[in-house]
Amino acid sequence: MMNDWDICFFTDDGRALRVLDQTLLPEQERFIELRSSEAVAEAISRLRVRGAPLIGIAAAMGLCVALTNGEDFDEAKRRIVSARPTAVNLSWALNRMEAAYSEIKKSSSHTPIEKLREEALLIKQEDAKTCYRIGQFGSQLIKDGMGILTHCNAGHLATGHYGTALAPIYAAAEAGRRFRVYADETRPLLQGARLTAYELTRNNIDTTLICDNMAASLMAQHKIDMVFVGCDRVAANGDTANKIGTLAVAVLAKHFGIPFYVCGPLSSFDNQCKTGADIVIEERGGEEITSLHYLKPMAPSGVHTFNPSFDVTPHELITGYITEQGINKN
Ligand code: MRU
């Protein structure tokens, strides 16, 4: 299975992080090497590496590379942490690295960089185990013949392994169940079309790509039985930030009486944010809307744009949360 594909790893000399450049998918599978905090921050902010858990993993591993190449810990951390604001996994992973760093400094018997590398790899391994568990719990909800809708990409390409929203899908397929996945294309950067449809079809999952504005019609035709989405930050009251458009899907699911599940690791839950109103929503450049994936102009130049990258789904619209600890119903 392509799920074994490693898309974020150290080079043998530890001086670079090799990551799959996701902006080139599905046309090209090309890896790039990141050798500084600046390069890591650029890769995250340009979405070469994206998806909340993978952002955290790449940040932790990227910090090790920056230190190996002589950068100062605090400066490198500051640069990487400011790459994107919404996914809490970014600061979560870097704060964990900082805690490990101060522990290591107390004990003179260890070479800091080796221990830090171990910590970063542990974050990656733990995420893979977490995703597996999300898959095992979530797959129990999937029955033969179902239609499942997902939005954006919360799959293998967004995590250490397996994905979050796609983990139940992979686990159910491995258990021999037969169902169909509908993938929203996910404007403006098309993570659903370019990434979700890509990895699901590569794994022989029955996948149908739809435009974002088609979900209501499919639901009205009883083609969707369940929705699985990922999350970038879940507030203490359960309000959930995820890719822009998730809220619209949740409203539709409520209207049509379709279960709507948020899948994510506990590292995406942020108790510092009391409600969704406390979550900072990233706003990106208008060129992502006025041109098709940076290439072809699709709107008159000079038109006003508004391009929030995420929205917040209020907890009342969420049926339950699937984490490494199980299914927590609202
Ligand atoms: O802008 P992106 O592509 O990083 O947005 C990704 C999402 O919104 C995912 O659903 C979320 O990060 C969860 S990934 C397991």
XYZ file of C-alpha atoms and ligand atoms in Angstrom:
345
model
C 0.000 0.000 0.000
C 1.135 3.532 -0.714
C 0.522 4.181 2.974
C 4.026 2.850 3.584
C 5.409 5.648 1.421
C 7.672 7.858 3.556
C 7.161 11.486 2.518
C 9.205 13.230 5.246
C 12.594 11.912 6.371
C 16.167 12.926 7.233
C 18.951 12.496 4.702
C 21.662 10.047 5.855
C 23.971 12.833 7.050
C 21.113 14.493 8.986
C 21.817 17.837 7.323
C 18.614 17.974 5.282
C 14.953 17.046 5.528
C 13.584 15.373 2.402
C 9.889 16.051 1.815
C 7.499 15.358 -1.007
C 6.593 18.689 -2.636
C 2.798 18.408 -2.559
C 2.263 21.509 -4.700
C 3.419 19.417 -7.679
C 0.937 16.577 -7.192
C -0.675 14.853 -8.971
C 1.542 15.590 -11.976
C 4.927 14.998 -10.363
C 6.178 13.094 -7.350
C 9.224 15.190 -6.576
C 11.133 15.371 -3.296
C 12.897 18.534 -2.168
C 15.631 18.967 0.452
C 15.210 21.518 3.227
C 18.404 22.610 4.992
C 17.451 25.653 7.082
C 14.624 26.980 9.235
C 13.895 29.442 6.458
C 13.458 26.637 3.929
C 11.271 24.651 6.346
C 9.080 27.695 7.043
C 8.770 28.385 3.308
C 7.777 24.771 2.586
C 5.088 24.897 5.269
C 3.695 28.307 4.337
C 3.630 27.441 0.615
C 1.858 24.122 1.431
C 4.624 21.980 -0.035
C 4.218 20.187 3.285
C 0.711 20.520 4.690
C -1.965 18.924 6.834
C -1.892 19.609 10.575
C -0.032 16.506 11.866
C 2.518 16.500 9.032
C 3.181 20.203 9.594
C 4.050 19.373 13.217
C 6.289 16.460 12.206
C 8.113 18.467 9.524
C 8.564 21.377 11.935
C 10.152 19.164 14.611
C 12.397 17.397 12.107
C 13.196 20.665 10.324
C 14.281 22.213 13.604
C 16.829 19.382 14.021
C 18.209 20.051 10.552
C 18.506 23.776 11.282
C 20.428 23.054 14.498
C 22.663 20.514 12.767
C 23.549 23.234 10.285
C 24.516 25.662 13.049
C 21.351 27.692 13.657
C 20.306 29.000 17.057
C 17.435 27.019 18.671
C 15.230 29.989 19.620
C 15.584 31.783 16.312
C 14.954 28.648 14.263
C 11.905 27.781 16.371
C 10.506 31.317 16.056
C 10.898 31.275 12.289
C 9.241 27.874 11.810
C 6.386 28.440 14.285
C 5.259 31.560 12.431
C 4.880 29.740 9.097
C 1.122 29.102 9.515
C -1.209 30.115 12.357
C -4.202 27.758 12.443
C -2.947 24.165 12.868
C -2.077 23.821 16.553
C 0.176 20.832 15.810
C 2.871 23.257 14.636
C 3.352 24.958 18.007
C 2.518 21.732 19.860
C 5.417 19.879 18.172
C 7.873 22.752 18.559
C 6.994 23.259 22.236
C 7.583 19.563 22.773
C 10.990 19.901 21.111
C 11.781 22.874 23.340
C 10.891 20.890 26.471
C 13.098 18.017 25.259
C 15.914 20.467 24.512
C 15.936 21.910 28.015
C 15.892 18.397 29.540
C 18.804 17.338 27.335
C 20.807 20.435 28.238
C 20.511 19.516 31.925
C 22.217 16.159 31.325
C 25.711 16.598 29.917
C 26.028 12.897 28.966
C 24.046 13.278 25.718
C 24.795 15.001 22.450
C 21.768 17.334 22.169
C 21.227 17.001 18.456
C 21.042 13.196 18.491
C 18.532 13.243 21.324
C 16.496 15.909 19.564
C 16.429 13.833 16.400
C 15.125 10.906 18.441
C 12.382 13.126 19.866
C 11.347 14.353 16.402
C 11.219 10.791 15.082
C 9.169 9.797 18.115
C 6.611 12.488 17.245
C 6.378 10.977 13.771
C 6.069 7.382 15.049
C 3.473 8.329 17.625
C 1.429 10.082 14.954
C 1.487 6.948 12.811
C 0.201 4.873 15.750
C -2.437 7.486 16.518
C -3.677 7.457 12.940
C -3.836 3.665 12.993
C -5.999 3.763 16.116
C -8.281 6.431 14.617
C -8.678 4.068 11.672
C -9.558 1.097 13.861
C -12.168 3.057 15.824
C -13.629 4.941 12.875
C -13.858 1.949 10.537
C -16.499 0.402 12.808
C -18.887 3.088 11.553
C -18.427 2.136 7.899
C -20.850 -0.452 6.522
C -21.025 -2.146 3.126
C -22.641 -0.007 0.456
C -22.169 3.333 2.199
C -21.265 6.603 0.500
C -18.737 8.635 2.484
C -17.942 12.281 1.875
C -14.637 13.885 2.831
C -13.350 17.433 2.414
C -9.756 18.579 1.771
C -7.001 16.023 2.438
C -6.652 14.436 5.853
C -4.933 11.324 4.576
C -1.508 9.777 4.399
C -0.250 12.946 2.710
C -1.237 14.982 5.778
C 0.147 12.796 8.564
C 2.912 10.407 9.610
C 0.935 7.454 8.219
C -2.630 6.477 7.227
C -4.244 9.874 7.785
C -7.005 10.916 10.156
C -10.258 11.307 8.183
C -9.007 8.771 5.635
C -7.762 6.303 8.275
C -11.230 4.756 8.885
C -11.599 4.465 5.114
C -8.291 2.609 4.723
C -9.041 0.375 7.706
C -12.530 -0.495 6.434
C -11.126 -1.280 2.979
C -8.464 -3.519 4.545
C -11.240 -5.285 6.452
C -12.852 -6.088 3.086
C -15.800 -3.708 3.244
C -17.098 -2.222 0.012
C -18.171 1.418 -0.091
C -17.686 4.567 -2.130
C -15.818 7.726 -1.178
C -16.833 11.126 -2.536
C -13.990 13.664 -2.410
C -14.810 17.385 -2.495
C -12.309 19.062 -4.818
C -11.653 21.725 -2.104
C -11.101 25.115 -3.690
C -8.984 27.150 -3.842
C -5.919 24.862 -3.717
C -7.697 21.632 -4.657
C -6.344 19.376 -1.924
C -9.351 17.082 -2.452
C -8.769 16.717 -6.194
C -4.977 16.799 -6.261
C -4.234 14.876 -3.062
C -7.221 12.935 -1.662
C -8.380 11.585 -5.017
C -4.718 10.834 -5.793
C -3.947 8.810 -2.699
C -7.310 7.016 -2.565
C -7.211 5.901 -6.180
C -3.560 4.851 -5.739
C -4.824 2.613 -2.937
C -7.672 1.203 -5.050
C -10.431 2.844 -3.024
C -13.610 3.473 -5.036
C -13.395 7.281 -5.307
C -15.607 9.843 -6.998
C -14.398 13.418 -7.268
C -17.019 16.178 -7.008
C -16.892 19.975 -7.067
C -17.478 21.628 -3.718
C -20.908 22.900 -4.716
C -22.240 19.403 -5.524
C -22.407 17.942 -2.019
C -25.947 19.197 -1.322
C -27.270 17.596 -4.472
C -25.613 14.264 -3.640
C -26.992 14.364 -0.120
C -30.491 15.109 -1.467
C -30.116 12.011 -3.657
C -29.235 9.874 -0.582
C -25.760 9.145 -1.950
C -23.949 10.246 1.224
C -24.378 8.264 4.461
C -21.533 9.729 6.505
C -18.992 12.573 6.505
C -15.415 12.295 7.801
C -13.210 15.386 8.014
C -9.909 16.214 9.694
C -9.154 19.138 11.972
C -6.499 21.811 12.405
C -7.529 22.900 15.888
C -10.367 21.810 18.145
C -11.353 24.289 20.870
C -12.228 23.208 24.426
C -15.964 23.318 23.626
C -15.529 21.142 20.512
C -15.740 23.903 17.883
C -13.439 22.774 15.082
C -11.263 24.668 12.614
C -10.654 22.788 9.382
C -10.203 23.611 5.698
C -12.496 26.323 4.349
C -15.743 24.716 3.195
C -15.959 22.258 6.071
C -18.610 24.410 7.767
C -20.796 24.335 4.654
C -20.581 20.535 4.564
C -21.485 20.333 8.264
C -24.537 22.570 7.784
C -25.662 20.407 4.884
C -25.102 17.196 6.843
C -27.237 18.559 9.693
C -30.020 19.490 7.266
C -30.038 16.048 5.676
C -29.567 14.144 8.970
C -26.188 12.699 7.975
C -23.600 11.879 10.701
C -20.636 14.269 10.583
C -17.424 13.093 12.289
C -14.230 15.028 13.017
C -11.146 12.780 13.057
C -7.898 13.918 14.647
C -5.134 13.272 17.147
C -5.398 14.704 20.663
C -2.458 16.942 19.672
C -4.968 18.893 17.532
C -7.138 19.663 20.588
C -6.302 23.026 22.127
C -7.768 23.709 25.549
C -6.237 27.186 25.524
C -8.920 28.107 22.993
C -12.215 28.082 24.855
C -14.366 28.309 21.718
C -13.881 28.514 17.988
C -13.920 32.313 18.245
C -10.436 32.103 19.830
C -8.922 30.245 16.862
C -6.775 32.355 14.539
C -7.838 31.767 10.949
C -5.110 32.033 8.330
C -5.865 34.383 5.458
C -3.982 33.718 2.251
C -3.268 35.697 -0.914
C -6.034 36.423 -3.391
C -4.027 34.955 -6.283
C -5.051 31.510 -5.014
C -8.631 32.437 -6.010
C -8.010 34.484 -9.131
C -5.852 31.854 -10.812
C -6.279 28.123 -11.095
C -3.647 26.640 -8.806
C -1.292 29.574 -9.488
C -1.293 28.864 -13.226
C -4.164 30.086 -15.371
C -5.899 33.439 -14.705
C -9.606 32.926 -13.970
C -10.732 36.367 -12.821
C -10.165 39.971 -13.878
C -7.020 41.445 -12.395
C -7.732 43.934 -9.626
C -10.897 42.226 -8.365
C -11.233 42.194 -4.559
C -10.711 38.784 -2.982
C -11.183 37.248 0.446
C -9.339 33.982 1.032
C -9.617 32.518 4.537
C -7.908 29.136 4.503
C -10.043 27.602 7.273
C -13.456 27.940 8.857
C -14.864 26.950 12.217
C -17.618 24.369 12.530
C -19.595 24.873 15.751
C -19.723 21.801 17.971
C -23.525 21.533 17.635
C -23.055 20.422 14.029
C -20.563 17.676 14.905
C -21.849 14.157 15.619
C -18.612 13.017 17.239
C -14.819 13.152 17.410
C -12.665 10.154 16.528
C -9.276 10.245 18.267
C -6.660 7.683 19.306
C -8.777 7.184 22.443
C -12.003 6.245 20.680
C -15.217 7.830 19.437
C -16.467 10.663 21.582
C -20.069 11.522 20.657
C -21.425 15.025 21.184
O -4.219 23.964 4.127
P -4.003 22.499 4.408
O -3.917 21.666 3.190
O -2.844 22.280 5.358
O -5.324 22.074 5.206
C -5.444 20.758 5.666
C -6.692 20.481 6.404
O -7.531 21.332 6.596
C -6.816 19.106 7.009
O -8.145 18.694 7.016
C -6.302 19.134 8.447
O -5.047 19.752 8.512
C -6.187 17.766 9.022
S -4.926 16.788 8.245
C -4.935 15.275 8.999
